[in-house]
Amino acid sequence: MDWMQGDWLLRGESVEYTEKSMGFLVAGGRLDGQMIITNYRLLYDASLYHENEHFNPIFDMPVGLILKIEKVGNQSGMKRKGEVYGIVIYTKDNNCIRLSCSDASNRRKNLVEAITNVCFPIHKSKKMFAFSHEYDEDAMDGWIFSNSEKELKRLGIPSSSWDVCSLNSNYQLASTYPKLLVVPAAALQSGKEFIKKVAAFRSKQRFAVLSWIDGISEAVILRSSQPLTGMTMKKCTEDELYMKMIVDCNTNGHRMVIYDARPSVNATVNRAKGGGYEMEYDRCTLKFLNIQNIHVVRDSLKKLHDALFPRVNNKNYFRQIEESRWLHHIQSILEGVSSIVNTVENEKCSTLIHCSDGWDRTSQLTSLSMLCLDPHYRTIEGFAGLIEKEWCSFGHKFSQRCSQGVDGSNDQERSPIFIQFLDCVFQIISQFPVYFEFTESLLLEVANHLYSGRFGTFLFNSEKERLLDNNCATTTVSLWTDVMRRKKEWMNPLYLPGTVLQINPSHRCIQVWISYHGRHNDEIISPLSSKMYRYGLSRALGARTLLHQLLAKYEKSS
């Protein structure tokens, strides 16, 4: 395939810049080739310098994955012995690509400028590639998974106890919430002003709304943000009455457990900033889950990746993994999920989950708990709907957490919260592999496109920004359109529709997700790596050849 013919380009993709005098620096030395920059990705091709080779990029990387670009080396006149003149590209998934280039006048400057223009379009007042990308017209529209009405109908909403509130239909009540909210029917009967007062007592007006209901026991999972109690531990009569209404909706349980995802110390510190937690709410029990914030998680993942890339220190590997605390944070989340599932399934009690603002740790806990409680979310369609509802619609700040379209290397709001969620899903799949319709490969695909910028699913910070302000449902392609077209690739051949999953959150059952975190280290062989694929293929072909030889020998002897 000749790259000049453009057969490899996606619809809406165009070549923006090429640089032929490049060197890709690897452990064995330098591999000469050319850099091709499109409005979607960077490719490095060495076929120009090797006879009889077709266009086969050494790396093919979406520009949205790039975290920062650094220049290395000085101009010829000031170059020190052994120094490389070129650039280093750091990615959001911990890859590091080193390239050397000609030190001719402005060659490197033009290259960096070309990469920067496509990597950080927001700085240039341009739009992401997703707004240029097109798909087959006859493909299924993946945006149907963002349709909350279908999901509410599946859950049996509205009912005698729960109803749909339209106060946020134009996102005027809580701009980071979805437009359709499920609240106790008694709250709607109390009037709009009552609900507005309840919302005003919660951070960002993110008051308690329903995420999931058990159709048999009537136990529910709700989510919210922290109450604004402050240092004086202010009370809100409407909020306390609202909690009583929630408890009364469950005829099989006479209390509610409030799970605060934060460490108790952090929750107390937040009181000085006007936040707080629920104290002495009637028929409510408060539990802290000690899950760390976005800053701790970001630093922890950096340490984990340092233990895996560029090479593994075999003698100190386990010590480095332990010091990263990544598995400890995963265990804390799974322990919280296990407790929530037990409360809902075995104790038949309703639960309210929140952290500070209710869009990071809260999304992790609600979605993972629902994944364990409801087999529907363990199907491919259900998993897509779960992410759309609990992450996209409820306002996880994808744009800020992923530094979309900007140089976010120093952005303190950047954090791999969604990657941490996918890691937790991997841990659950590892414990119950037959109870998921999909395999780990779907998680890797979702993780890849979290940063790619090819689809509109993970753009912006809320449903309002995504669907109302930027019309992504009509101007971009959904990730789920591509996922459903390639559905067979994710299917688990051993799948059995299961029941409630009682996970084991013990450290003994948790492992490093090597297929994702270690994929840029060639020394690490993961089950889904290209090296393992080639090895398996060679073994399969070898076995087939041996079988043919044995059959031929048998036929000859007979």
XYZ file of C-alpha atoms in Angstrom:
558
model
C 0.000 0.000 0.000
C 1.555 3.290 -1.116
C 1.032 6.050 1.449
C 0.843 8.628 -1.349
C -2.351 6.986 -2.599
C -4.041 7.699 0.752
C -5.745 4.300 0.989
C -5.036 4.229 4.717
C -6.698 7.572 5.486
C -9.934 7.655 7.461
C -12.872 9.596 6.093
C -12.213 13.228 6.968
C -8.487 12.631 7.541
C -5.903 14.563 5.530
C -2.097 14.735 5.428
C -0.920 18.013 6.957
C 2.874 17.668 6.885
C 5.652 15.210 5.991
C 9.298 15.148 6.984
C 11.507 12.624 5.200
C 14.860 13.120 6.925
C 13.997 11.514 10.248
C 15.502 8.921 12.553
C 13.507 6.780 14.972
C 15.739 6.086 17.964
C 15.421 2.567 19.352
C 17.543 0.401 21.630
C 19.473 -0.965 18.646
C 20.250 2.424 17.142
C 18.535 4.642 14.586
C 15.937 3.609 12.023
C 15.742 6.044 9.105
C 12.316 6.944 7.826
C 9.750 9.675 7.303
C 7.207 11.273 9.614
C 3.697 11.695 8.239
C 1.406 14.048 10.150
C -2.333 14.077 9.513
C -5.114 15.915 11.298
C -5.705 12.699 13.277
C -2.398 10.903 13.821
C 1.368 10.637 13.517
C 2.909 7.832 11.483
C 6.523 6.838 11.091
C 7.298 4.939 7.903
C 10.646 3.358 7.022
C 9.646 1.786 3.696
C 11.324 4.572 1.683
C 14.723 3.415 2.930
C 14.201 -0.320 2.567
C 13.807 -2.013 -0.782
C 10.792 -4.180 -1.546
C 8.912 -2.958 1.528
C 5.369 -1.655 1.382
C 3.981 1.166 3.487
C 3.849 -0.313 7.004
C 4.189 2.331 9.738
C 6.456 1.523 12.681
C 4.108 3.487 14.880
C 0.649 4.871 14.179
C -0.438 7.155 17.001
C -3.494 9.426 17.359
C -2.367 12.990 18.013
C -4.843 13.229 20.893
C -2.604 10.802 22.763
C 0.293 13.258 22.845
C 0.868 14.917 26.204
C 3.834 17.136 25.372
C 6.684 17.640 22.888
C 10.222 18.549 23.889
C 13.151 19.652 21.774
C 16.476 17.982 22.519
C 19.978 18.882 21.355
C 21.462 22.117 20.074
C 22.281 23.431 16.624
C 25.357 21.972 14.855
C 27.742 24.633 16.041
C 26.927 24.044 19.715
C 26.286 20.284 19.598
C 28.117 18.225 22.210
C 29.688 14.882 21.321
C 27.135 12.069 21.207
C 24.227 14.475 21.528
C 21.103 13.816 19.457
C 19.345 16.677 17.719
C 15.606 16.116 17.492
C 12.441 15.848 19.555
C 10.927 13.673 22.280
C 7.195 12.960 22.279
C 5.562 12.010 25.586
C 2.132 10.394 25.495
C -0.732 10.208 27.970
C -0.373 6.435 28.230
C 3.307 6.639 29.215
C 4.994 6.048 25.891
C 8.120 7.999 24.999
C 9.120 8.374 21.341
C 12.557 9.758 20.482
C 13.173 11.117 17.009
C 16.246 12.672 15.461
C 16.003 15.081 12.562
C 18.140 17.198 10.312
C 19.627 20.281 11.944
C 19.116 22.250 8.747
C 17.579 25.672 9.189
C 14.017 25.568 10.595
C 13.485 21.837 9.881
C 12.878 20.960 13.509
C 10.989 24.166 14.163
C 8.598 23.439 11.296
C 8.161 19.839 12.451
C 7.305 20.803 16.030
C 4.939 23.507 14.829
C 3.172 21.038 12.525
C 2.738 18.491 15.334
C 1.595 21.164 17.786
C -1.036 22.456 15.352
C -2.754 19.055 15.130
C -2.121 17.918 18.730
C -3.390 21.020 20.483
C -6.076 22.462 18.177
C -7.855 24.264 21.027
C -4.836 26.581 21.375
C -5.280 27.438 17.692
C -9.066 27.929 18.003
C -9.616 24.813 15.895
C -11.891 21.841 16.442
C -10.926 18.272 17.257
C -10.683 15.676 14.474
C -13.975 14.114 15.632
C -15.836 16.974 13.960
C -14.233 16.116 10.605
C -14.472 12.339 10.842
C -17.279 10.593 8.974
C -18.616 7.043 9.027
C -20.667 4.750 6.798
C -24.183 6.100 6.482
C -25.728 2.669 6.976
C -23.838 2.037 10.248
C -25.763 1.908 13.511
C -25.921 5.267 15.288
C -24.021 4.734 18.521
C -25.560 7.851 20.053
C -28.672 5.790 20.837
C -26.811 4.581 23.925
C -27.004 8.110 25.327
C -30.822 7.886 25.205
C -31.745 7.728 28.887
C -35.462 7.196 28.243
C -34.862 3.645 27.004
C -32.760 2.832 30.065
C -35.350 4.278 32.434
C -38.039 2.158 30.809
C -35.875 -0.939 31.322
C -35.573 -0.049 35.024
C -39.341 0.390 35.357
C -39.269 4.169 35.733
C -41.627 5.946 36.315
C -43.239 3.916 39.081
C -45.440 4.569 42.083
C -42.374 5.559 44.132
C -40.076 7.151 41.544
C -40.718 9.649 38.779
C -38.840 11.677 36.163
C -38.112 15.290 37.049
C -38.065 17.775 34.154
C -36.598 20.707 36.092
C -33.239 20.162 34.381
C -34.638 19.800 30.848
C -32.544 22.768 29.709
C -29.746 22.107 32.211
C -30.778 25.181 34.186
C -30.946 23.445 37.589
C -27.632 21.549 37.490
C -25.579 22.213 34.360
C -23.348 19.151 34.869
C -26.276 16.735 35.324
C -28.268 15.020 32.542
C -31.525 16.631 31.515
C -33.658 13.736 32.800
C -33.410 13.093 36.548
C -35.219 10.464 38.611
C -36.369 11.544 42.070
C -38.906 10.274 44.626
C -42.470 10.860 43.451
C -43.164 12.473 46.829
C -40.497 15.095 46.102
C -42.207 16.085 42.854
C -45.465 16.412 44.708
C -43.760 18.808 47.125
C -43.188 21.234 44.258
C -40.379 22.748 42.211
C -39.212 25.121 44.947
C -38.681 22.190 47.306
C -36.395 20.416 44.813
C -34.523 23.655 44.085
C -33.797 24.090 47.805
C -32.566 20.496 48.019
C -30.270 21.086 45.044
C -28.961 24.376 46.486
C -27.640 22.507 49.535
C -25.377 20.314 47.407
C -22.121 21.236 45.668
C -22.738 22.308 42.045
C -26.477 21.659 42.688
C -25.781 17.953 42.183
C -28.471 16.654 44.541
C -29.292 12.973 45.099
C -30.873 11.304 42.043
C -31.437 7.673 41.114
C -28.882 5.694 39.091
C -30.270 2.156 39.457
C -33.117 0.286 41.133
C -33.571 -3.382 42.015
C -36.934 -4.257 40.520
C -37.599 -6.889 43.197
C -36.302 -5.469 46.485
C -36.801 -1.777 45.526
C -33.335 -0.978 46.881
C -31.728 1.821 44.879
C -28.343 3.340 44.121
C -28.339 7.139 44.138
C -25.562 9.612 43.493
C -24.926 13.223 44.470
C -22.193 15.628 45.529
C -21.251 16.623 49.084
C -23.643 18.677 51.219
C -22.646 22.279 51.880
C -22.546 22.053 55.667
C -19.402 24.137 56.160
C -17.513 24.594 59.420
C -20.711 25.299 61.350
C -22.309 22.016 60.163
C -25.307 23.790 58.706
C -28.536 21.847 58.347
C -31.048 21.880 55.526
C -34.558 20.824 56.472
C -35.482 20.168 52.848
C -32.440 17.947 52.267
C -33.157 15.879 55.382
C -36.805 15.506 54.385
C -35.707 14.507 50.890
C -33.546 11.729 52.370
C -36.529 10.450 54.352
C -38.543 10.302 51.122
C -35.796 8.188 49.546
C -35.782 5.764 52.482
C -39.576 5.482 52.352
C -39.430 4.495 48.663
C -37.903 1.161 49.687
C -40.559 -0.879 51.497
C -38.063 -3.695 52.142
C -35.426 -1.557 53.839
C -35.934 0.943 56.618
C -32.623 2.736 56.449
C -30.147 4.067 53.889
C -26.375 3.804 53.821
C -24.534 6.922 52.636
C -21.156 6.046 51.142
C -18.746 8.968 51.135
C -15.890 7.931 48.814
C -13.374 10.268 50.462
C -11.077 9.627 53.411
C -12.744 11.076 56.504
C -9.844 13.511 56.977
C -10.335 14.935 53.463
C -14.081 15.271 54.041
C -13.407 17.208 57.239
C -10.926 19.495 55.469
C -13.571 20.203 52.808
C -15.761 21.724 55.516
C -13.344 24.655 55.643
C -14.076 25.201 51.937
C -17.831 25.163 52.479
C -18.349 21.447 51.812
C -18.906 18.654 54.290
C -20.783 15.428 54.923
C -24.084 14.175 56.312
C -24.312 14.104 60.108
C -27.274 12.783 62.098
C -29.610 12.220 59.176
C -32.624 10.196 60.327
C -32.422 6.486 59.372
C -29.151 7.065 57.508
C -25.731 5.549 58.204
C -22.590 7.300 56.976
C -19.525 5.306 55.849
C -16.229 6.659 54.488
C -14.444 4.549 51.854
C -10.985 6.184 51.989
C -10.527 6.460 48.208
C -7.878 8.995 47.263
C -8.388 12.096 45.085
C -7.377 12.826 41.494
C -3.944 14.183 42.385
C -2.894 11.089 44.323
C -4.186 8.846 41.524
C -2.272 10.783 38.846
C 1.013 10.528 40.773
C 0.389 6.862 41.555
C -0.074 5.899 37.908
C 3.095 7.773 36.984
C 5.046 5.670 39.493
C 3.446 2.464 38.204
C 4.443 3.290 34.641
C 7.968 4.151 35.758
C 8.207 0.595 37.094
C 7.163 -0.825 33.711
C 8.775 1.514 31.182
C 11.228 1.822 29.516
C 12.512 -1.352 31.173
C 11.653 -3.489 34.176
C 14.023 -3.731 37.106
C 13.479 -7.406 37.852
C 15.102 -7.339 41.284
C 13.054 -4.363 42.508
C 9.882 -4.844 40.443
C 7.536 -5.808 43.280
C 8.915 -3.094 45.531
C 8.320 -0.470 42.825
C 4.792 -1.727 42.205
C 4.068 -1.550 45.925
C 5.552 1.937 46.236
C 3.382 3.179 43.369
C 0.298 2.335 45.486
C -1.698 1.820 42.288
C -2.965 -1.620 43.260
C -3.760 -0.272 46.710
C -6.020 2.370 45.160
C -7.676 -0.260 42.949
C -8.261 -2.405 46.036
C -9.859 0.511 47.910
C -12.347 1.059 45.093
C -13.197 -2.644 44.789
C -13.619 -2.887 48.553
C -16.098 -0.036 48.417
C -17.936 -1.673 45.514
C -18.112 -4.956 47.417
C -19.650 -3.174 50.406
C -22.208 -1.347 48.236
C -23.228 -4.564 46.447
C -23.651 -6.321 49.796
C -25.788 -3.466 51.131
C -28.097 -3.471 48.112
C -28.253 -7.217 47.383
C -28.117 -8.830 50.806
C -29.337 -6.135 53.175
C -31.929 -4.781 50.704
C -31.025 -1.222 51.726
C -30.791 1.798 49.471
C -27.458 3.592 49.083
C -26.368 7.140 48.321
C -22.857 7.542 46.902
C -20.901 10.768 46.671
C -17.423 12.257 46.901
C -16.749 15.999 46.712
C -18.407 17.067 43.449
C -19.710 13.644 42.452
C -18.131 13.200 39.020
C -14.943 11.167 39.656
C -14.944 8.623 42.488
C -18.731 8.656 42.527
C -18.880 7.576 38.872
C -16.413 4.790 39.595
C -18.434 3.420 42.493
C -21.903 3.673 40.959
C -20.913 2.152 37.605
C -18.859 -0.690 39.090
C -21.602 -1.530 41.601
C -24.211 -1.581 38.830
C -21.874 -3.759 36.749
C -21.824 -6.327 39.559
C -25.538 -6.118 40.381
C -27.096 -6.088 36.910
C -26.086 -8.647 34.213
C -27.386 -6.265 31.529
C -24.346 -4.012 32.029
C -22.064 -6.980 31.359
C -23.267 -7.200 27.763
C -21.596 -5.065 25.096
C -24.695 -2.894 24.610
C -25.234 -2.626 28.356
C -21.621 -1.652 29.016
C -21.873 1.108 26.413
C -25.050 2.366 28.060
C -23.439 2.217 31.497
C -20.526 4.426 30.416
C -22.854 6.825 28.617
C -25.087 7.193 31.667
C -22.795 7.127 34.673
C -19.800 8.860 33.081
C -20.827 10.944 30.076
C -24.314 12.071 31.134
C -23.486 12.615 34.802
C -20.659 14.986 34.002
C -17.292 13.289 34.364
C -14.928 16.030 33.190
C -13.358 14.144 30.281
C -11.994 17.292 28.674
C -10.071 18.365 31.769
C -9.131 14.920 33.044
C -7.733 13.949 29.614
C -6.354 17.382 28.566
C -8.236 17.236 25.272
C -6.799 19.415 22.529
C -4.431 21.298 24.836
C -0.944 20.932 26.262
C -1.939 19.581 29.660
C 1.428 18.377 30.914
C 1.264 20.806 33.846
C -2.504 20.766 34.309
C -3.378 19.717 37.865
C -6.893 18.783 36.741
C -5.526 16.004 34.529
C -6.035 12.561 36.081
C -6.581 8.976 34.822
C -9.837 8.418 36.712
C -11.569 6.696 33.782
C -8.514 4.487 33.137
C -8.686 3.515 36.807
C -12.325 2.517 36.268
C -11.396 0.357 33.268
C -8.637 -1.213 35.347
C -11.238 -2.123 37.982
C -13.461 -3.659 35.286
C -10.453 -5.720 34.177
C -10.019 -6.979 37.750
C -13.688 -8.037 37.905
C -13.470 -9.753 34.503
C -10.408 -11.614 35.770
C -12.460 -12.966 38.678
C -15.588 -13.755 36.653
C -14.485 -14.200 33.003
C -17.537 -16.180 31.826
C -20.075 -13.664 33.118
C -19.083 -10.950 30.642
C -20.212 -10.923 27.021
C -17.006 -9.055 26.136
C -13.341 -9.626 26.805
C -10.435 -7.458 27.859
C -9.983 -6.398 24.236
C -13.045 -4.118 24.458
C -11.574 -2.374 27.499
C -8.356 -1.727 25.567
C -10.319 -0.328 22.620
C -12.255 2.043 24.887
C -9.012 3.084 26.614
C -7.379 3.797 23.234
C -10.195 6.081 22.127
C -10.442 7.873 25.443
C -7.577 10.028 24.148
C -7.728 9.540 20.373
C -10.146 12.378 19.560
C -11.643 10.328 16.717
C -15.107 10.030 18.262
C -17.363 12.485 20.050
C -18.239 10.186 22.956
C -15.557 11.432 25.353
C -15.371 15.053 24.258
C -16.125 17.910 26.674
C -17.044 17.875 30.368
C -20.775 17.265 30.522
C -23.867 16.208 28.608
C -24.805 19.863 28.178
C -21.467 20.769 26.595
C -21.459 17.649 24.443
C -25.027 17.446 23.170
C -26.456 20.963 23.529
C -23.571 23.407 23.157
C -21.573 21.442 20.537
C -24.216 19.149 18.975
C -21.897 16.136 19.067
C -24.760 13.700 18.419
C -25.213 15.187 14.931
C -21.719 16.475 14.146
C -19.501 13.612 15.370
C -19.459 9.810 15.281
C -20.027 7.862 18.492
C -17.401 5.380 19.664
C -20.188 2.821 20.012
C -20.904 3.031 16.277
C -17.456 1.570 15.633
C -17.656 -0.851 18.572
C -20.961 -2.325 17.408
C -19.744 -2.641 13.810
C -16.835 -4.726 15.056
C -18.852 -6.507 17.745
C -17.475 -9.968 16.926
C -13.971 -8.805 17.869
C -15.004 -8.257 21.491
C -17.231 -11.313 21.966
C -16.451 -13.792 24.732
C -17.042 -17.330 23.383
C -17.500 -18.645 26.935
C -20.141 -16.076 27.923
C -22.904 -17.155 30.287
C -25.594 -14.636 31.338
C -24.922 -14.491 35.045
C -26.304 -13.176 38.263
C -25.027 -10.816 40.957
C -21.232 -10.824 41.267
C -19.829 -10.868 44.779
C -16.283 -9.748 44.078
C -13.287 -10.486 46.264
C -11.450 -7.182 46.923
C -8.453 -8.875 48.526
C -4.982 -7.858 47.359
C -4.420 -11.530 46.557
C -6.946 -11.266 43.711
C -5.656 -8.027 42.169
C -2.992 -7.857 39.479
C -1.299 -5.271 37.282
C -3.231 -4.760 34.031
C -0.207 -5.565 31.891
C -2.031 -5.477 28.536
C -2.616 -1.751 29.050
C 0.031 -0.435 31.436
C 2.882 -2.504 30.003
C 2.056 -2.423 26.318
C 4.875 -0.041 25.359
C 7.567 -2.268 26.832
C 8.639 -4.954 24.349
C 10.152 -6.978 27.185
C 6.718 -7.486 28.718
C 4.667 -10.179 27.030
C 0.957 -9.594 27.602
C -1.735 -11.964 26.291
C -2.973 -9.344 23.806
C 0.401 -8.017 22.675
C 1.489 -8.205 19.043
C 4.498 -10.278 20.103
C 2.232 -12.872 21.747
C -0.019 -12.838 18.683
C 2.928 -13.551 16.396
C 4.159 -16.275 18.738
C 0.734 -17.914 18.903
C 0.328 -17.673 15.154
C 3.706 -19.290 14.525
C 2.876 -22.091 16.940
C -0.503 -22.626 15.271
C 1.019 -22.684 11.806
C 3.766 -24.997 13.007
C 1.224 -27.359 14.549
C -0.793 -27.360 11.354
C 2.305 -28.150 9.276
C 3.199 -31.006 11.656
C -0.353 -32.338 11.411
C -0.181 -32.332 7.613
C 3.145 -34.176 7.754
C 1.757 -36.816 10.098
C -1.337 -37.302 7.941
C 0.774 -37.616 4.804
C 3.002 -40.146 6.551
C -0.023 -42.104 7.752
C -1.649 -42.143 4.307
C 1.621 -43.251 2.732
C 2.072 -46.101 5.195
C -1.508 -47.298 4.776
